Amino acid sequence: MMNETANYFEKLAKQMGLTIQLPRPSKEMKNTSALTNGLVGVGLITSGVVFRKTSLTVLGVVSIAGAVMLAIDE
């Protein structure tokens, strides 16, 4: 999904007469980012429950969802 998005924006820029090359993260970098996002998400959910802050809990869920998307992206 990330490569498709990068290809789309590079093609769009080329149509505008610009030359750009967007970086593509390696599989290892994606896995590291997914792990970090997952840990931060768990911490935010825990903080949200302890401090009774719905916003922290929602942010934690979004962070975990992003981690899952990174993990399954090929």
PDB file of C-alpha atoms in Angstrom:
ATOM      1  CA  MET A   1       0.000   0.000   0.000  1.00  0.00           C
ATOM      2  CA  MET A   2       2.839   2.385   0.812  1.00  0.00           C
ATOM      3  CA  ASN A   3       4.542   1.731  -2.516  1.00  0.00           C
ATOM      4  CA  GLU A   4       1.285   2.293  -4.395  1.00  0.00           C
ATOM      5  CA  THR A   5       0.772   5.609  -2.618  1.00  0.00           C
ATOM      6  CA  ALA A   6       4.362   6.700  -3.278  1.00  0.00           C
ATOM      7  CA  ASN A   7       4.032   5.712  -6.945  1.00  0.00           C
ATOM      8  CA  TYR A   8       0.808   7.710  -7.224  1.00  0.00           C
ATOM      9  CA  PHE A   9       2.366  10.890  -5.836  1.00  0.00           C
ATOM     10  CA  GLU A  10       5.527  10.484  -7.909  1.00  0.00           C
ATOM     11  CA  LYS A  11       3.380  10.115 -11.041  1.00  0.00           C
ATOM     12  CA  LEU A  12       1.309  13.164 -10.046  1.00  0.00           C
ATOM     13  CA  ALA A  13       4.473  15.207  -9.499  1.00  0.00           C
ATOM     14  CA  LYS A  14       5.837  14.088 -12.873  1.00  0.00           C
ATOM     15  CA  GLN A  15       2.652  15.343 -14.554  1.00  0.00           C
ATOM     16  CA  MET A  16       3.265  18.715 -12.899  1.00  0.00           C
ATOM     17  CA  GLY A  17       6.815  18.774 -14.236  1.00  0.00           C
ATOM     18  CA  LEU A  18       8.482  17.952 -10.914  1.00  0.00           C
ATOM     19  CA  THR A  19      10.929  15.164 -10.244  1.00  0.00           C
ATOM     20  CA  ILE A  20      10.671  13.643  -6.802  1.00  0.00           C
ATOM     21  CA  GLN A  21      11.675  10.295  -5.343  1.00  0.00           C
ATOM     22  CA  LEU A  22       9.851   9.299  -2.179  1.00  0.00           C
ATOM     23  CA  PRO A  23      11.727   6.967   0.164  1.00  0.00           C
ATOM     24  CA  ARG A  24      10.469   3.427   0.573  1.00  0.00           C
ATOM     25  CA  PRO A  25      11.103   1.929   4.008  1.00  0.00           C
ATOM     26  CA  SER A  26      12.566  -1.556   4.246  1.00  0.00           C
ATOM     27  CA  LYS A  27      10.657  -4.481   5.740  1.00  0.00           C
ATOM     28  CA  GLU A  28      12.808  -4.255   8.864  1.00  0.00           C
ATOM     29  CA  MET A  29      11.985  -0.554   9.300  1.00  0.00           C
ATOM     30  CA  LYS A  30       8.268  -1.267   8.860  1.00  0.00           C
ATOM     31  CA  ASN A  31       8.421  -4.009  11.501  1.00  0.00           C
ATOM     32  CA  THR A  32      10.310  -1.752  13.912  1.00  0.00           C
ATOM     33  CA  SER A  33       7.764   1.026  13.403  1.00  0.00           C
ATOM     34  CA  ALA A  34       4.874  -1.397  13.871  1.00  0.00           C
ATOM     35  CA  LEU A  35       6.362  -2.653  17.142  1.00  0.00           C
ATOM     36  CA  THR A  36       6.949   0.890  18.401  1.00  0.00           C
ATOM     37  CA  ASN A  37       3.423   1.981  17.451  1.00  0.00           C
ATOM     38  CA  GLY A  38       1.985  -1.085  19.151  1.00  0.00           C
ATOM     39  CA  LEU A  39       3.862  -0.439  22.392  1.00  0.00           C
ATOM     40  CA  VAL A  40       2.883   3.230  22.403  1.00  0.00           C
ATOM     41  CA  GLY A  41      -0.719   2.208  21.697  1.00  0.00           C
ATOM     42  CA  VAL A  42      -0.787  -0.183  24.638  1.00  0.00           C
ATOM     43  CA  GLY A  43       0.685   2.540  26.861  1.00  0.00           C
ATOM     44  CA  LEU A  44      -1.923   5.054  25.723  1.00  0.00           C
ATOM     45  CA  ILE A  45      -4.785   2.617  26.268  1.00  0.00           C
ATOM     46  CA  THR A  46      -3.469   1.786  29.735  1.00  0.00           C
ATOM     47  CA  SER A  47      -3.105   5.475  30.583  1.00  0.00           C
ATOM     48  CA  GLY A  48      -6.586   6.163  29.238  1.00  0.00           C
ATOM     49  CA  VAL A  49      -8.097   3.493  31.445  1.00  0.00           C
ATOM     50  CA  VAL A  50      -6.118   4.495  34.559  1.00  0.00           C
ATOM     51  CA  PHE A  51      -6.817   8.228  34.198  1.00  0.00           C
ATOM     52  CA  ARG A  52     -10.309   7.713  32.749  1.00  0.00           C
ATOM     53  CA  LYS A  53      -9.508   9.725  29.630  1.00  0.00           C
ATOM     54  CA  THR A  54     -11.416   8.534  26.593  1.00  0.00           C
ATOM     55  CA  SER A  55      -9.202  10.543  24.256  1.00  0.00           C
ATOM     56  CA  LEU A  56      -6.085   8.649  25.355  1.00  0.00           C
ATOM     57  CA  THR A  57      -7.850   5.328  24.888  1.00  0.00           C
ATOM     58  CA  VAL A  58      -9.038   6.283  21.401  1.00  0.00           C
ATOM     59  CA  LEU A  59      -5.555   7.490  20.473  1.00  0.00           C
ATOM     60  CA  GLY A  60      -4.139   4.173  21.689  1.00  0.00           C
ATOM     61  CA  VAL A  61      -6.597   2.229  19.560  1.00  0.00           C
ATOM     62  CA  VAL A  62      -5.679   4.318  16.507  1.00  0.00           C
ATOM     63  CA  SER A  63      -1.989   3.712  17.215  1.00  0.00           C
ATOM     64  CA  ILE A  64      -2.525  -0.051  17.404  1.00  0.00           C
ATOM     65  CA  ALA A  65      -4.575   0.042  14.206  1.00  0.00           C
ATOM     66  CA  GLY A  66      -1.690   1.811  12.489  1.00  0.00           C
ATOM     67  CA  ALA A  67       0.726  -0.799  13.818  1.00  0.00           C
ATOM     68  CA  VAL A  68      -1.439  -3.578  12.392  1.00  0.00           C
ATOM     69  CA  MET A  69      -1.603  -1.829   9.016  1.00  0.00           C
ATOM     70  CA  LEU A  70       2.185  -1.483   8.947  1.00  0.00           C
ATOM     71  CA  ALA A  71       2.646  -5.126   9.919  1.00  0.00           C
ATOM     72  CA  ILE A  72       0.409  -6.471   7.157  1.00  0.00           C
ATOM     73  CA  ASP A  73       1.625  -4.076   4.442  1.00  0.00           C
ATOM     74  CA  GLU A  74       3.829  -5.831   1.903  1.00  0.00           C
TER      75      GLU A  74
END
